[in-house]
Tab-separated table of C-alpha atoms and ligand atoms in Angstrom:
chain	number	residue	atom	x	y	z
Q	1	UNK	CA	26.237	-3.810	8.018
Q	2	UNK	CA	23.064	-5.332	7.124
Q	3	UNK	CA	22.886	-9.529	6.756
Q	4	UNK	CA	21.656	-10.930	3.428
Q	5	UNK	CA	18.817	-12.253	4.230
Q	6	UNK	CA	17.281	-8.754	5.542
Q	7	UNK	CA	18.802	-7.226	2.597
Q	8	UNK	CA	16.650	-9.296	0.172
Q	9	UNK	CA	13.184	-9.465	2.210
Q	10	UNK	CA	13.420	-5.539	2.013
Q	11	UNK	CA	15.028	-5.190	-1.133
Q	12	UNK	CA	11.106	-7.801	-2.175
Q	13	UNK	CA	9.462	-5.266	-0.222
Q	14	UNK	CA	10.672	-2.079	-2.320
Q	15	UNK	CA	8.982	-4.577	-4.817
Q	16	UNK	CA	5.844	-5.172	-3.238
Q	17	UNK	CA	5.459	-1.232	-2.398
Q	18	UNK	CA	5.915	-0.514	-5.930
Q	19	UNK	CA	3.642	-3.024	-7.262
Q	20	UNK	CA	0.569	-1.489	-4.653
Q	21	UNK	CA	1.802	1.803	-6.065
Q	22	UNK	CA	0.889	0.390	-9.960
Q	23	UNK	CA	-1.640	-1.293	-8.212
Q	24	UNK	CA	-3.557	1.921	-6.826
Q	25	UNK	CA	-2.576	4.194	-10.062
Q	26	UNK	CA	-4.620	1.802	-12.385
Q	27	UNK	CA	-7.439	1.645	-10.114
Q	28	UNK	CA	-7.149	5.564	-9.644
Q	29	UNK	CA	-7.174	5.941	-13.968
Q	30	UNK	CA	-10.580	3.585	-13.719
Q	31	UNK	CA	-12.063	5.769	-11.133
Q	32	UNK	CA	-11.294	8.848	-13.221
Q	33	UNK	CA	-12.837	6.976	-16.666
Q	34	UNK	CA	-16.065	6.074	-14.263
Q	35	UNK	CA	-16.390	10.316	-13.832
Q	36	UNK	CA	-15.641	9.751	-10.079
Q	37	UNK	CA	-13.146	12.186	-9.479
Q	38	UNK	CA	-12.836	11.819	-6.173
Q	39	UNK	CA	-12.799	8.276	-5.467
Q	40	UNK	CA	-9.432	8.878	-8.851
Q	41	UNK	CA	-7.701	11.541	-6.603
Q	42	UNK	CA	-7.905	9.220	-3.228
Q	43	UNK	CA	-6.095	6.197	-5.289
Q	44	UNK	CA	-4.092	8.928	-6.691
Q	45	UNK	CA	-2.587	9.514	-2.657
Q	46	UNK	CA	-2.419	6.464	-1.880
Q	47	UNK	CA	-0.489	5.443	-4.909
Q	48	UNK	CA	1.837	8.091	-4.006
Q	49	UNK	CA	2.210	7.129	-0.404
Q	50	UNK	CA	3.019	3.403	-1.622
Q	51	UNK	CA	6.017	4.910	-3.484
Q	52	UNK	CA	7.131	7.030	-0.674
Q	53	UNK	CA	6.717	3.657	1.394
Q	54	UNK	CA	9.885	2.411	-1.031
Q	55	UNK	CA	11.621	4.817	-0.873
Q	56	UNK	CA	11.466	4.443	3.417
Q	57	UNK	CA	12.977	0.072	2.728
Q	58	UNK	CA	15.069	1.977	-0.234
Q	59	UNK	CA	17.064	4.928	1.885
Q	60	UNK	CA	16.915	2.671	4.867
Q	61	UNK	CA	19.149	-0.166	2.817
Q	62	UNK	CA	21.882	2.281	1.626
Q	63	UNK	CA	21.937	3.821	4.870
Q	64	UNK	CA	22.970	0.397	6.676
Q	65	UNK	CA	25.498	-0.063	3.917
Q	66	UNK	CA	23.624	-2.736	1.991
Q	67	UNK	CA	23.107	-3.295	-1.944
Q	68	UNK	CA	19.556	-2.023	-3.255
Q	69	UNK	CA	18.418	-4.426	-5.849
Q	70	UNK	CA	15.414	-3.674	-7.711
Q	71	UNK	CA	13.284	-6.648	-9.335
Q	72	UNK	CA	10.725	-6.342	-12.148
Q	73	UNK	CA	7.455	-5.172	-11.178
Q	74	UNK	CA	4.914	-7.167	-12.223
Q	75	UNK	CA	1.683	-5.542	-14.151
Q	76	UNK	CA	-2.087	-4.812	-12.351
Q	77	UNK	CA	-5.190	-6.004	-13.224
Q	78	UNK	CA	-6.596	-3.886	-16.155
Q	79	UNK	CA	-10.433	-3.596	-15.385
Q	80	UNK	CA	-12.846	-4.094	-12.131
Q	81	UNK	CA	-16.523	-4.255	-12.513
Q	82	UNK	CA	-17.459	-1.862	-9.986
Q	83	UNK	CA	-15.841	0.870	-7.282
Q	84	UNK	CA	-16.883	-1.373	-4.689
Q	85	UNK	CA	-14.908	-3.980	-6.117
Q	86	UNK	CA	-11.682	-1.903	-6.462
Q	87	UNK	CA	-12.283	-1.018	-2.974
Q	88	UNK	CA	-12.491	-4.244	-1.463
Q	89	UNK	CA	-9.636	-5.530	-3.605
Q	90	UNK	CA	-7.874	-2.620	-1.831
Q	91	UNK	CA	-8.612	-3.747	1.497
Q	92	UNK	CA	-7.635	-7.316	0.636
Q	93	UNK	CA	-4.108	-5.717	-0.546
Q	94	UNK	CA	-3.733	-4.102	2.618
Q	95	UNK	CA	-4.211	-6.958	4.590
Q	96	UNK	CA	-1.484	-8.896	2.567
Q	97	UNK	CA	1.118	-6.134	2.857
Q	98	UNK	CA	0.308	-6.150	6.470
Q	99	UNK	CA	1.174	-9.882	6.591
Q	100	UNK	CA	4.527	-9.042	4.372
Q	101	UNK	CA	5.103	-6.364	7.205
Q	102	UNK	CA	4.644	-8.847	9.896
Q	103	UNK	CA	6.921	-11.299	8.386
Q	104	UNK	CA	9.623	-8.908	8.432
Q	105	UNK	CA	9.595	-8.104	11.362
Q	106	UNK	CA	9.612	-12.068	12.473
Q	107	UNK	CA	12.586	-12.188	10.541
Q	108	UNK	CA	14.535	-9.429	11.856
Q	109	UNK	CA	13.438	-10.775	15.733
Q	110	UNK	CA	14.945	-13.956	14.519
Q	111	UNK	CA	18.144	-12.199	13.018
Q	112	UNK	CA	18.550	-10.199	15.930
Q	113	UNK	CA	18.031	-7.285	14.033
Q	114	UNK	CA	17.519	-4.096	16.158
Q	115	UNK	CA	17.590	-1.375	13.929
Q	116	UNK	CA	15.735	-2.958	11.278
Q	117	UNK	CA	12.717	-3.894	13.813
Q	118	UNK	CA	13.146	-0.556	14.953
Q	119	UNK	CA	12.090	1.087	11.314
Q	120	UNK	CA	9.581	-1.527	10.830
Q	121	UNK	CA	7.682	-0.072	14.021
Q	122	UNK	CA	6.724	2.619	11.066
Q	123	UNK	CA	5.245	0.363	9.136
Q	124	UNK	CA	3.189	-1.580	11.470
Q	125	UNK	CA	1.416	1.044	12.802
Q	126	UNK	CA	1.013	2.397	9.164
Q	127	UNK	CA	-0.609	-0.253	7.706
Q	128	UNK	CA	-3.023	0.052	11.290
Q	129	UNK	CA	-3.922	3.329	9.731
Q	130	UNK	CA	-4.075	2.245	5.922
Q	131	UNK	CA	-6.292	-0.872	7.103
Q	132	UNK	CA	-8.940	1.225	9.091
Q	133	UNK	CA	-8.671	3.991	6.442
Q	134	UNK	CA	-9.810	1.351	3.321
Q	135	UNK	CA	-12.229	-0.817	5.747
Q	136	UNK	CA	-13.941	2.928	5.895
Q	137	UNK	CA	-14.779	3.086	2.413
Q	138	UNK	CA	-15.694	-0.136	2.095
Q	139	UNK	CA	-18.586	0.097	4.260
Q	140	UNK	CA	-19.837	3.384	3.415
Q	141	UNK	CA	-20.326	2.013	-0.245
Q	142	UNK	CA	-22.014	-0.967	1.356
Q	143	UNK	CA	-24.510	1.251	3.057
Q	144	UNK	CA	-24.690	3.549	0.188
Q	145	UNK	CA	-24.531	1.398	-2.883
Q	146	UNK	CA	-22.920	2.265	-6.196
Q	147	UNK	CA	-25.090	5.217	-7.219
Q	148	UNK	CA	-27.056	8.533	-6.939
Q	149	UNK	CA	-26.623	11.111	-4.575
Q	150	UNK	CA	-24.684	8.813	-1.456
Q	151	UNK	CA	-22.034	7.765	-4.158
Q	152	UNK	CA	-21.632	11.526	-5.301
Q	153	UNK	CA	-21.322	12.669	-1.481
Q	154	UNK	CA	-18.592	9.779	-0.836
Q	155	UNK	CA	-16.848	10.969	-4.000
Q	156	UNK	CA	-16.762	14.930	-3.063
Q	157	UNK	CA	-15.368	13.447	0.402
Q	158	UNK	CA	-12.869	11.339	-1.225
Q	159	UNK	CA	-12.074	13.944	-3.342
Q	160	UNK	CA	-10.569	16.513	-0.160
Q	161	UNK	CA	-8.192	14.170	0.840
Q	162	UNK	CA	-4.825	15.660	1.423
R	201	OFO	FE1	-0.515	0.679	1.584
R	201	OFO	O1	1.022	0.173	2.479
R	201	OFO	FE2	2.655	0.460	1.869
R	201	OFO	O2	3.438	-0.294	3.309
């Protein structure tokens, strides 16, 4: 049986994973109104990836017999002035989801909490990934800029991501 307070940090994390998957699918329909395809379909993954990432703190609650409680999720930002800008806001995401990973996993360390510090392994080695993945993109469109034929290369990358 799962204690309370795990129970509610990951029943705010289903809410945090859900708001990065909102998050991601309004940067992904700006990308696709700015004609860069690729750049739309990469947001695209990753907002699907976020949602699978609830569904992990979602299957992982019933399974230890606790309550799933599902809080409002709050809207995105509408508009960014540039795809460097999304990115970066990206990256700074990351980094705070990593932080909301870490704290979890302080809390279940304090709670004695095997099994739950045991899942979270998955996620801090995740967000490892999702971090060096972003910070990737970030600096290519430093070194590129936000246009001609760099920006069009980036987005046909972008745009074979699995
Ligand atoms: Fe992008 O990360 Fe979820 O956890």
């Amino acid at each position: 049986m799962i204690k309370k307070t795990i129970q509610d940090a990951l029943n705010q994390q289903i809410n945090e994973e859900l708001f990065s998957a909102y998050l991601y699918l309004a940067m992904a329909a700006q990308f696709s109104e700015m004609n860069l395809g690729g750049f739309s379909h990469w947001m695209e993954k990753q907002a699907q990836e976020e949602l699978e990432h609830a569904m992990k703190f979602y299957h992982f609650i019933n399974e230890r017999g606790g309550r799933v409680e599902l809080q409002a999720i709050k809207g995105p930002q509408k508009e960014w002035d540039s795809a460097s800008r999304m990115m970066t806001e990206s990256l700074a995401h990351e980094e705070h989801i990593t932080e909301c990973i870490h704290n979890l996993v302080e809390l279940a360390t304090r709670e004695k909490d095997y099994a739950t510090m045991n899942m979270l392994q998955w996620f801090v080695n995740e967000q490892v990934e999702e971090e060096a993945g972003v910070t990737e993109i970030v600096e290519k469109l430093k070194l590129i800029g936000e246009r001609g034929q760099g920006l069009f290369m980036l987005d046909r990358e972008l745009g074979a991501r699995d």
